[in-house]
Amino acid sequence: MKINSTQLLGAYEQARAYAAIDSELATPFAPVEHVFEEKKCKPDACIMVYGVYNAGKSTLINVLLGREEAAMDDIPLTDQVTAYAWDKYSILDTPGVDAPIAHEDVTNAQMLKADAIIFVVDPLGTVEESKTLEVLVDLLAAHKQVFMVFNDKKGLSDEDYIKLKDQTREQLQRIATQRGMGNILKEVPIVKINAKRALQGQLKGKPELVELSGHLAFKNQLTDFLDGISPDDVYDRLKHQLVEFLNTQVQVLGSQKGDADITKKFDKFLRQMVRDKSRLSSDMVNEIERERQAIYDKTKRALRTSPEDCQQKIEGILQQASEQMQRHLSNRLQEVVAIAQADIEELQATMPQVGPYTHANEIPATENAPDLEQPMPRAQKSSGISAEMAAQASKQMASMVRPEHIVSTLKTVKEILPSLMKGIGPKTMEKWAGTVMTKYVPYIGTVVTVGMAVFDMFSGDPEEKAMREHMEKQRLTRERAEQQMDDFAQELADGFKQFMRENILQEIDGFFAQLNAQVDKLREGFSDTERLASERLQKWVTIQQQALSA
């Protein structure tokens, strides 16, 4: 089972922050903190940034760090390999492919320890520089995971980028074939970024520069690449330990005796709401992933079988996926609303029958409440109410649960629930699909042009096609063309997934934020002690659900 390590570490950080302000939790949380902090100090993968000395390796490292820490120079000045902590990884900066021999020896020694290589090149010189690509194939032969980065200093057009990728892959095929290696193209993701522009945007606080640099696509693909080599069994152990602590904490808080049974029922209702949100979010993420896979498969098929009208077909594919997302979200929200209304009805059934009150702030009398309507003894009347009596009365009134407030608020929440469920309408989904499509339309023509080279080769002389050399050329060309189509289908599907995930989860967050705002008004009827305990329990339940869904 794949663990979302970023989400798990986020849940841990929240738990650590809450535990730090509660002295009673210091001892039980200590073992959890120890294993997580140890893991953070020992990243699960060692990543080496490698390439020619002026390709922009250090600049790329600074982009990952989000600050100017790695020294950036045009010549290799040192034989040292510098390590930088990034996220849950250790990033190593190296002298480079064509550094002095002494420097390269240090780099090669460190390379044995690296789990993965970020191979940085200048795209405009890569195809002609055979030594660079031979080193990359050497790394693959040594069973290293390689992620190739075109540091686009000049600003390649999309068309030139696609053509350069194809030419680079052709060279890689040639080298691999000479060494008796099979198809290596799927083992080498290729992505471009203007590292200098991305760093400038980060340092100057200009998100438009960061976006233009290609940073988002680079970061997403690199994260997916690195996650593919992360040891999930380690994170599974960490998750189990954190969840065990959270389960105990929620159980203890949920079982504590309060001043009123009403608050216990309310907290149970609130915990169910948190679980409903977590399940809904996870369900939608899974649905988005299913649609992403469908878009990927259908887009590849359209590029292969219908190059003449594939744009229209791909538009239809995205539209169909968006409509499916809209229907699924709408149905799931309706289910959540129905469950919430049923829970409220169950909660209402346990509430005491409360009659009308004369004043909005009137509090029903109880046996323990001071009777402020009774006449004071004459001696006390003359001197007024003592400070001690006033404080006692105020304390008792603040400690009372006001059932009339809870009953009226429950009724309001139940009535407005359907109006909160606005969801995402078909027109909005259609607009979103158009937004995703517009981003990738310019690529289609070039992808089809490259892909059609395969089909053109089959229209030659039958005798020529039978020749071994020509058949080999066909095979290699087909590999590149299919990889190019795979690239486009992958990027389109990933773009849909990223866009839909951000917007749909934001919609879910908004729905539950409105619902929480209404339900939270119920706490106005609680005593100060009950209210604080309820809020505390809700925080821990939220963290618990985040950890469980990681």
Coordinates of C-alpha atoms in Angstrom, one line a residue:
M1 CA 0.0 0.0 0.0
K2 CA 1.5 3.4 -1.1
I3 CA 1.8 5.9 1.7
N4 CA 1.3 9.6 1.1
S5 CA 4.4 10.6 3.1
T6 CA 3.8 14.4 2.7
Q7 CA 0.3 14.1 4.2
L8 CA 1.6 11.8 7.0
L9 CA 4.4 14.2 7.9
G10 CA 1.8 17.0 7.9
A11 CA -0.4 15.1 10.4
Y12 CA 2.6 14.5 12.6
E13 CA 3.6 18.2 12.6
Q14 CA 0.1 19.2 13.7
A15 CA 0.1 16.6 16.4
R16 CA 3.5 17.7 17.6
A17 CA 2.3 21.3 17.8
Y18 CA -0.8 20.4 19.9
A19 CA 1.2 18.0 22.1
A20 CA 3.8 20.7 22.8
I21 CA 1.2 22.9 24.6
D22 CA -0.2 20.1 26.7
S23 CA 2.1 18.9 29.4
E24 CA 0.1 15.7 29.9
L25 CA 0.9 14.6 26.4
A26 CA 4.7 15.0 26.6
T27 CA 5.4 11.5 27.8
P28 CA 3.0 9.5 25.6
F29 CA 3.9 11.5 22.5
A30 CA 7.7 11.2 23.0
P31 CA 8.1 7.8 21.3
V32 CA 6.2 9.1 18.3
E33 CA 8.3 12.2 18.1
H34 CA 11.5 10.2 18.4
V35 CA 10.8 7.9 15.3
F36 CA 9.5 10.8 13.2
E37 CA 12.4 13.1 14.0
E38 CA 14.9 10.3 13.4
K39 CA 13.3 9.7 10.0
K40 CA 13.5 13.4 9.1
C41 CA 17.2 13.4 10.0
K42 CA 17.8 10.3 7.8
P43 CA 16.0 10.9 4.5
D44 CA 14.6 7.9 2.8
A45 CA 16.5 8.6 -0.4
C46 CA 19.8 10.2 -1.3
I47 CA 19.5 12.3 -4.5
M48 CA 22.5 13.3 -6.5
V49 CA 22.3 16.3 -8.9
Y50 CA 24.7 15.5 -11.8
G51 CA 25.6 16.9 -15.3
V52 CA 28.0 19.1 -17.1
Y53 CA 29.5 21.9 -14.9
N54 CA 27.6 24.8 -16.5
A55 CA 24.3 23.1 -16.9
G56 CA 22.7 24.8 -13.9
K57 CA 22.9 22.1 -11.3
S58 CA 23.4 24.5 -8.3
T59 CA 20.7 26.8 -9.5
L60 CA 18.3 23.9 -9.7
I61 CA 19.2 22.8 -6.2
N62 CA 18.4 26.4 -5.0
V63 CA 15.0 26.2 -6.8
L64 CA 14.3 23.0 -4.8
L65 CA 15.4 24.7 -1.6
G66 CA 13.5 27.9 -2.3
R67 CA 16.5 30.0 -1.4
E68 CA 20.0 30.8 -2.7
E69 CA 22.2 28.4 -0.7
A70 CA 24.2 26.3 -3.2
A71 CA 27.1 28.3 -4.7
M72 CA 26.5 29.1 -8.4
D73 CA 29.6 29.4 -10.5
D74 CA 30.5 28.8 -14.1
I75 CA 33.6 26.7 -13.3
P76 CA 34.1 23.7 -11.0
L77 CA 36.0 25.2 -8.0
T78 CA 36.0 22.3 -5.6
D79 CA 36.1 18.6 -5.4
Q80 CA 33.7 18.5 -2.5
V81 CA 30.2 17.0 -2.6
T82 CA 27.8 19.2 -0.7
A83 CA 24.7 17.8 0.8
Y84 CA 21.5 19.9 1.3
A85 CA 18.3 18.8 3.2
W86 CA 15.2 19.1 1.0
D87 CA 11.8 17.8 2.1
K88 CA 12.5 14.2 3.2
Y89 CA 15.6 13.9 1.0
S90 CA 19.3 14.6 1.0
I91 CA 20.3 16.5 -2.2
L92 CA 24.0 16.2 -3.2
D93 CA 25.7 18.8 -5.4
T94 CA 28.5 17.4 -7.5
P95 CA 31.4 18.9 -9.7
G96 CA 30.0 17.5 -13.0
V97 CA 30.5 15.2 -15.9
D98 CA 33.5 17.1 -17.4
A99 CA 35.1 18.3 -14.2
P100 CA 38.8 17.6 -13.5
I101 CA 39.6 13.9 -13.0
A102 CA 40.3 14.3 -9.2
H103 CA 36.9 15.9 -8.9
E104 CA 35.1 13.2 -10.9
D105 CA 36.6 10.5 -8.7
V106 CA 35.0 12.1 -5.7
T107 CA 31.7 12.3 -7.6
N108 CA 31.8 8.7 -8.7
A109 CA 32.5 7.5 -5.1
Q110 CA 29.4 9.4 -3.9
M111 CA 27.3 8.1 -6.8
L112 CA 27.5 4.6 -5.4
K113 CA 25.5 5.8 -2.4
A114 CA 22.9 7.7 -4.3
D115 CA 19.4 6.3 -4.7
A116 CA 18.5 8.5 -7.7
I117 CA 20.2 10.9 -10.1
I118 CA 18.8 14.2 -11.3
F119 CA 20.7 14.5 -14.5
V120 CA 20.8 18.2 -15.6
V121 CA 21.7 19.2 -19.2
D122 CA 21.5 22.2 -21.4
P123 CA 19.0 21.0 -24.1
L124 CA 20.7 22.9 -26.9
G125 CA 23.9 21.0 -26.6
T126 CA 22.7 17.6 -25.4
V127 CA 22.1 15.8 -28.7
E128 CA 25.5 16.7 -30.0
E129 CA 27.3 15.9 -26.8
S130 CA 27.7 12.1 -26.9
K131 CA 29.8 11.9 -23.7
T132 CA 27.0 13.4 -21.6
L133 CA 24.4 10.8 -22.8
E134 CA 26.9 8.0 -22.6
V135 CA 27.3 8.8 -18.9
L136 CA 23.5 8.8 -18.5
V137 CA 23.3 5.3 -20.0
D138 CA 26.2 4.2 -17.7
L139 CA 24.0 5.2 -14.8
L140 CA 21.1 3.2 -16.1
A141 CA 23.4 0.2 -16.6
A142 CA 24.4 0.5 -13.0
H143 CA 20.7 0.3 -12.0
K144 CA 20.4 3.9 -11.0
Q145 CA 17.1 5.8 -11.2
V146 CA 17.7 8.7 -13.5
F147 CA 15.5 11.8 -13.9
M148 CA 16.6 14.0 -16.8
V149 CA 16.2 17.8 -16.7
F150 CA 16.5 20.1 -19.6
N151 CA 17.6 23.4 -18.0
D152 CA 15.9 25.6 -20.6
K153 CA 18.1 28.8 -20.4
K154 CA 17.0 30.2 -23.8
G155 CA 13.3 29.6 -23.7
L156 CA 12.5 26.7 -26.0
S157 CA 9.2 26.7 -27.8
D158 CA 6.9 23.8 -27.2
E159 CA 7.6 22.5 -30.7
D160 CA 11.4 22.7 -30.3
Y161 CA 11.1 21.0 -26.8
I162 CA 9.2 18.1 -28.2
K163 CA 11.6 17.7 -31.1
L164 CA 14.7 17.9 -28.8
K165 CA 13.2 15.3 -26.6
D166 CA 12.8 13.0 -29.6
Q167 CA 16.3 13.6 -30.8
T168 CA 17.7 13.0 -27.3
R169 CA 15.8 9.7 -27.1
E170 CA 17.1 8.7 -30.5
Q171 CA 20.7 9.2 -29.3
L172 CA 19.9 7.3 -26.1
Q173 CA 18.5 4.4 -28.2
R174 CA 21.6 4.3 -30.3
I175 CA 24.0 4.1 -27.3
A176 CA 21.8 1.5 -25.5
T177 CA 21.5 -0.6 -28.7
Q178 CA 25.3 -0.6 -29.0
R179 CA 25.6 -1.9 -25.5
G180 CA 23.0 -4.6 -26.0
M181 CA 20.5 -2.9 -23.7
G182 CA 16.7 -2.9 -24.3
N183 CA 14.2 -0.1 -24.4
I184 CA 15.4 2.4 -21.8
L185 CA 13.1 5.3 -22.7
K186 CA 10.5 4.6 -20.1
E187 CA 13.2 4.6 -17.4
V188 CA 14.3 8.2 -18.1
P189 CA 11.6 10.9 -17.5
I190 CA 12.5 14.1 -19.3
V191 CA 11.2 17.5 -18.1
K192 CA 12.2 21.1 -18.8
I193 CA 12.5 24.1 -16.5
N194 CA 14.2 27.5 -16.7
A195 CA 15.9 27.2 -13.3
K196 CA 17.2 30.7 -13.3
R197 CA 13.8 32.2 -13.9
A198 CA 12.2 29.9 -11.3
L199 CA 14.7 31.0 -8.7
Q200 CA 14.3 34.7 -9.5
G201 CA 10.5 34.3 -9.1
Q202 CA 10.9 32.6 -5.8
L203 CA 13.4 35.1 -4.4
K204 CA 11.6 38.2 -5.6
G205 CA 8.1 36.9 -4.7
K206 CA 6.9 36.9 -8.3
P207 CA 4.7 33.8 -8.8
E208 CA 4.2 34.6 -12.5
L209 CA 7.9 34.1 -13.1
V210 CA 7.8 30.8 -11.3
E211 CA 4.8 29.7 -13.4
L212 CA 6.4 30.7 -16.7
S213 CA 9.6 28.8 -15.7
G214 CA 7.8 25.4 -15.9
H215 CA 8.4 24.9 -12.2
L216 CA 5.0 23.2 -11.4
A217 CA 5.3 20.5 -14.1
F218 CA 9.0 19.9 -13.0
K219 CA 8.1 19.7 -9.3
N220 CA 5.1 17.4 -9.9
Q221 CA 7.0 15.0 -12.1
L222 CA 10.0 15.0 -9.8
T223 CA 7.8 14.3 -6.8
D224 CA 6.1 11.4 -8.6
F225 CA 9.5 10.0 -9.7
L226 CA 11.0 10.2 -6.1
D227 CA 7.8 8.8 -4.5
G228 CA 8.2 5.8 -6.8
I229 CA 11.5 4.9 -5.0
S230 CA 10.5 5.7 -1.4
P231 CA 10.4 2.8 1.0
D232 CA 6.7 2.6 1.9
D233 CA 7.3 0.0 4.5
V234 CA 9.2 2.6 6.6
Y235 CA 6.3 5.1 6.4
D236 CA 3.8 2.4 7.1
R237 CA 5.5 1.8 10.4
L238 CA 5.6 5.5 11.2
K239 CA 1.9 5.8 10.3
H240 CA 0.9 2.9 12.5
Q241 CA 2.7 4.5 15.5
L242 CA 1.1 7.9 15.0
V243 CA -2.4 6.5 14.4
E244 CA -2.1 4.4 17.5
F245 CA -1.3 7.5 19.6
L246 CA -4.1 9.5 17.9
N247 CA -6.7 6.7 18.5
T248 CA -5.8 6.6 22.2
Q249 CA -6.0 10.4 22.4
V250 CA -9.4 10.6 20.7
Q251 CA -10.7 7.7 22.8
V252 CA -9.6 9.3 26.1
L253 CA -11.1 12.7 25.2
G254 CA -14.3 11.1 24.0
S255 CA -14.8 9.1 27.2
Q256 CA -14.2 11.9 29.6
K257 CA -17.2 12.8 31.7
G258 CA -18.7 16.2 31.0
D259 CA -21.1 18.4 32.7
A260 CA -23.9 17.5 30.3
D261 CA -24.9 14.5 28.2
I262 CA -25.8 16.9 25.5
T263 CA -22.2 17.8 24.8
K264 CA -21.2 14.2 24.5
K265 CA -23.8 13.6 21.8
F266 CA -22.7 16.7 20.1
D267 CA -19.1 15.6 20.0
K268 CA -20.1 12.3 18.6
F269 CA -22.0 14.1 15.8
L270 CA -19.0 16.3 15.2
R271 CA -16.6 13.4 14.9
Q272 CA -18.9 11.8 12.4
M273 CA -18.7 15.0 10.3
V274 CA -14.9 14.9 10.3
R275 CA -15.0 11.3 9.1
D276 CA -17.5 12.1 6.4
K277 CA -15.3 14.8 5.1
S278 CA -12.2 12.6 5.1
R279 CA -14.1 9.8 3.3
L280 CA -15.6 12.2 0.7
S281 CA -12.2 13.7 0.0
S282 CA -10.5 10.3 -0.4
D283 CA -13.4 9.0 -2.5
M284 CA -13.1 12.0 -4.9
V285 CA -9.3 11.7 -5.1
N286 CA -9.7 8.0 -6.1
E287 CA -12.4 9.0 -8.7
I288 CA -10.1 11.7 -10.1
E289 CA -7.3 9.1 -10.4
R290 CA -9.7 6.7 -12.3
E291 CA -10.6 9.5 -14.7
R292 CA -6.9 10.5 -15.1
Q293 CA -6.1 6.9 -16.2
A294 CA -9.1 6.8 -18.6
I295 CA -7.9 10.1 -20.1
Y296 CA -4.4 8.8 -20.5
D297 CA -5.6 5.6 -22.2
K298 CA -8.2 7.2 -24.5
T299 CA -5.8 10.1 -25.5
K300 CA -3.1 7.6 -26.5
R301 CA -5.6 5.7 -28.5
A302 CA -6.9 8.8 -30.3
L303 CA -3.4 10.0 -31.2
R304 CA -2.5 6.6 -32.6
T305 CA -5.7 5.8 -34.5
S306 CA -7.2 9.2 -35.4
P307 CA -4.4 11.7 -36.0
E308 CA -6.5 13.8 -38.4
D309 CA -9.3 14.6 -35.9
C310 CA -7.6 13.7 -32.6
Q311 CA -8.0 17.2 -31.2
Q312 CA -11.8 17.0 -31.4
K313 CA -11.7 13.5 -29.9
I314 CA -9.5 14.6 -27.0
E315 CA -11.8 17.5 -26.3
G316 CA -14.7 15.0 -26.0
I317 CA -12.6 12.8 -23.7
L318 CA -12.0 15.7 -21.3
Q319 CA -15.6 16.8 -21.5
Q320 CA -16.8 13.3 -20.7
A321 CA -14.4 13.0 -17.8
S322 CA -15.5 16.3 -16.3
E323 CA -19.2 15.4 -16.6
Q324 CA -18.5 12.2 -14.7
M325 CA -16.7 14.1 -12.0
Q326 CA -19.6 16.5 -11.6
R327 CA -22.1 13.7 -11.3
H328 CA -20.0 11.8 -8.8
L329 CA -19.4 14.8 -6.6
S330 CA -23.1 15.8 -6.7
N331 CA -24.2 12.3 -5.7
R332 CA -21.7 12.0 -2.9
L333 CA -22.6 15.4 -1.5
Q334 CA -26.2 14.5 -1.5
E335 CA -25.4 11.3 0.5
V336 CA -23.4 13.4 3.0
V337 CA -26.3 15.9 3.4
A338 CA -28.8 13.0 3.9
I339 CA -26.5 11.3 6.5
A340 CA -26.0 14.6 8.3
Q341 CA -29.7 15.3 8.4
A342 CA -30.4 11.9 9.8
D343 CA -27.7 12.4 12.5
I344 CA -29.3 15.7 13.4
E345 CA -32.7 14.1 13.7
E346 CA -31.2 11.4 16.0
L347 CA -29.5 14.1 18.1
Q348 CA -32.8 16.1 18.2
A349 CA -34.6 13.1 19.5
T350 CA -32.4 13.0 22.6
M351 CA -32.8 16.7 23.4
P352 CA -35.1 17.8 26.2
Q353 CA -38.4 19.4 25.2
V354 CA -37.8 23.1 25.6
G355 CA -40.6 25.6 25.7
P356 CA -40.5 29.3 24.5
Y357 CA -38.6 31.8 26.5
T358 CA -39.6 35.4 27.1
H359 CA -36.1 36.8 26.6
A360 CA -33.5 35.7 24.1
N361 CA -30.8 35.4 26.9
E362 CA -33.1 33.9 29.5
I363 CA -31.7 30.8 31.2
P364 CA -34.0 28.2 32.7
A365 CA -33.8 27.8 36.4
T366 CA -32.0 24.8 37.9
E367 CA -31.6 23.5 41.4
N368 CA -28.1 24.8 41.6
A369 CA -28.6 28.2 40.0
P370 CA -28.9 31.2 42.3
D371 CA -32.4 32.6 42.4
L372 CA -31.8 36.2 41.6
E373 CA -35.5 37.0 41.6
Q374 CA -35.9 36.4 45.3
P375 CA -35.8 39.5 47.5
M376 CA -32.5 40.1 49.2
P377 CA -32.3 40.4 53.0
R378 CA -32.6 44.0 54.0
A379 CA -28.9 44.3 55.2
Q380 CA -27.7 43.0 51.8
K381 CA -30.0 45.3 49.9
S382 CA -28.6 48.3 51.5
S383 CA -25.0 47.4 50.6
G384 CA -25.7 45.8 47.2
I385 CA -24.7 42.4 45.9
S386 CA -21.2 41.4 47.2
A387 CA -18.4 40.8 44.8
E388 CA -18.2 37.2 46.0
M389 CA -21.9 36.5 45.3
A390 CA -21.7 38.1 41.9
A391 CA -18.6 36.0 41.0
Q392 CA -20.3 32.8 42.2
A393 CA -23.5 33.6 40.2
S394 CA -21.5 34.4 37.1
K395 CA -19.5 31.2 37.4
Q396 CA -22.6 29.0 37.9
M397 CA -24.4 30.7 34.9
A398 CA -21.4 30.2 32.7
S399 CA -21.2 26.5 33.7
M400 CA -24.7 25.7 32.6
V401 CA -25.6 24.1 29.3
R402 CA -28.4 26.1 27.5
P403 CA -30.5 23.4 25.8
E404 CA -32.9 25.9 24.2
H405 CA -30.0 27.3 22.3
I406 CA -28.8 23.9 21.1
V407 CA -32.3 22.8 20.1
S408 CA -32.9 25.9 18.0
T409 CA -29.5 25.7 16.4
L410 CA -30.0 22.1 15.5
K411 CA -33.2 23.0 13.8
T412 CA -31.5 25.7 11.8
V413 CA -28.6 23.6 10.7
K414 CA -30.9 20.8 9.5
E415 CA -33.0 23.3 7.5
I416 CA -30.1 25.0 5.8
L417 CA -28.1 21.8 5.0
P418 CA -29.6 21.4 1.4
S419 CA -28.8 25.1 0.6
L420 CA -25.1 24.5 1.6
M421 CA -24.8 21.8 -1.0
K422 CA -24.3 24.0 -4.1
G423 CA -21.7 21.6 -5.5
I424 CA -20.1 22.2 -8.9
G425 CA -22.5 22.7 -11.8
P426 CA -22.2 21.2 -15.3
K427 CA -21.3 24.6 -16.8
T428 CA -18.5 25.1 -14.3
M429 CA -17.1 21.6 -15.1
E430 CA -17.3 22.4 -18.8
K431 CA -15.3 25.6 -18.2
W432 CA -12.7 23.7 -16.2
A433 CA -12.4 21.0 -19.0
G434 CA -11.9 23.9 -21.5
T435 CA -9.2 25.4 -19.3
V436 CA -7.2 22.2 -19.2
M437 CA -7.6 21.6 -22.9
T438 CA -6.5 25.1 -23.9
K439 CA -3.2 24.6 -22.1
Y440 CA -2.4 21.5 -24.1
V441 CA -3.9 22.2 -27.6
P442 CA -0.6 23.8 -28.9
Y443 CA 1.2 20.5 -28.3
I444 CA -1.1 18.3 -30.3
G445 CA 0.1 19.3 -33.8
T446 CA 3.7 18.6 -33.1
V447 CA 3.0 15.3 -31.3
V448 CA 1.0 14.1 -34.2
T449 CA 3.7 15.2 -36.7
V450 CA 6.3 13.3 -34.8
G451 CA 4.0 10.3 -34.4
M452 CA 3.1 10.2 -38.1
A453 CA 6.7 9.5 -39.0
V454 CA 6.0 6.0 -37.9
F455 CA 3.0 5.6 -40.3
D456 CA 4.9 7.2 -43.2
M457 CA 7.7 4.7 -43.0
F458 CA 5.3 1.8 -43.7
S459 CA 4.3 3.3 -47.1
G460 CA 7.6 2.6 -48.8
D461 CA 8.7 -0.2 -51.0
P462 CA 7.8 -3.7 -49.6
E463 CA 11.2 -5.1 -50.4
E464 CA 12.9 -2.2 -48.6
K465 CA 10.8 -2.8 -45.6
A466 CA 11.9 -6.4 -45.4
M467 CA 15.5 -5.4 -45.0
R468 CA 16.9 -5.8 -41.5
E469 CA 18.4 -2.3 -41.2
H470 CA 15.1 -0.7 -42.2
M471 CA 13.1 -2.8 -39.8
E472 CA 15.4 -1.8 -37.0
K473 CA 15.0 1.8 -37.9
Q474 CA 11.2 1.3 -37.9
R475 CA 11.4 -0.2 -34.4
L476 CA 13.5 2.6 -33.0
T477 CA 11.3 5.2 -34.6
R478 CA 8.2 3.6 -33.3
E479 CA 9.6 3.5 -29.8
R480 CA 10.3 7.3 -29.9
A481 CA 6.9 8.1 -31.5
E482 CA 5.0 6.0 -28.9
Q483 CA 7.0 7.6 -26.1
Q484 CA 6.1 11.1 -27.5
M485 CA 2.5 10.1 -27.6
D486 CA 2.8 8.7 -24.1
D487 CA 4.4 11.9 -22.9
F488 CA 1.5 14.0 -24.2
A489 CA -1.2 11.6 -22.9
Q490 CA 0.5 11.5 -19.5
E491 CA 0.9 15.3 -19.3
L492 CA -2.7 15.9 -20.3
A493 CA -4.0 13.3 -17.8
D494 CA -1.8 14.7 -15.0
G495 CA -2.9 18.2 -15.8
F496 CA -6.6 17.2 -15.5
K497 CA -5.9 15.4 -12.3
Q498 CA -4.0 18.3 -10.7
F499 CA -6.6 20.9 -11.8
M500 CA -9.6 18.8 -10.7
R501 CA -8.0 17.7 -7.4
E502 CA -7.3 21.3 -6.4
N503 CA -10.7 22.6 -7.3
I504 CA -12.8 19.7 -6.1
L505 CA -11.0 19.4 -2.8
Q506 CA -11.4 23.2 -2.4
E507 CA -15.1 22.8 -3.0
I508 CA -15.4 20.0 -0.4
D509 CA -13.4 22.2 2.1
G510 CA -15.8 25.1 1.4
F511 CA -18.9 22.9 2.0
F512 CA -17.7 21.6 5.3
A513 CA -16.4 25.0 6.4
Q514 CA -19.9 26.4 6.0
L515 CA -21.4 23.3 7.8
N516 CA -18.8 23.6 10.6
A517 CA -19.5 27.3 11.0
Q518 CA -23.2 26.5 11.5
V519 CA -22.7 23.5 13.8
D520 CA -20.1 25.4 15.8
K521 CA -22.8 27.7 17.0
L522 CA -24.1 24.8 19.1
R523 CA -21.1 25.3 21.3
E524 CA -22.4 28.7 22.4
G525 CA -24.8 26.7 24.5
F526 CA -22.0 24.9 26.3
S527 CA -20.1 25.9 29.4
D528 CA -16.6 27.2 29.0
T529 CA -15.1 23.9 30.1
E530 CA -17.4 21.9 27.8
R531 CA -16.6 24.2 24.9
L532 CA -12.9 24.0 25.3
A533 CA -13.0 20.2 25.7
S534 CA -15.1 19.8 22.6
E535 CA -12.9 22.0 20.5
R536 CA -9.8 20.1 21.7
L537 CA -11.4 16.8 20.7
Q538 CA -12.3 18.0 17.3
K539 CA -8.7 19.1 16.6
W540 CA -7.4 15.6 17.5
V541 CA -10.1 13.8 15.4
T542 CA -9.2 16.0 12.4
I543 CA -5.5 15.0 12.7
Q544 CA -6.5 11.4 13.2
Q545 CA -8.4 11.3 10.0
Q546 CA -5.6 13.0 8.1
A547 CA -3.1 10.4 9.3
L548 CA -5.5 7.5 8.5
S549 CA -6.0 8.7 4.9
A550 CA -2.3 9.2 4.3

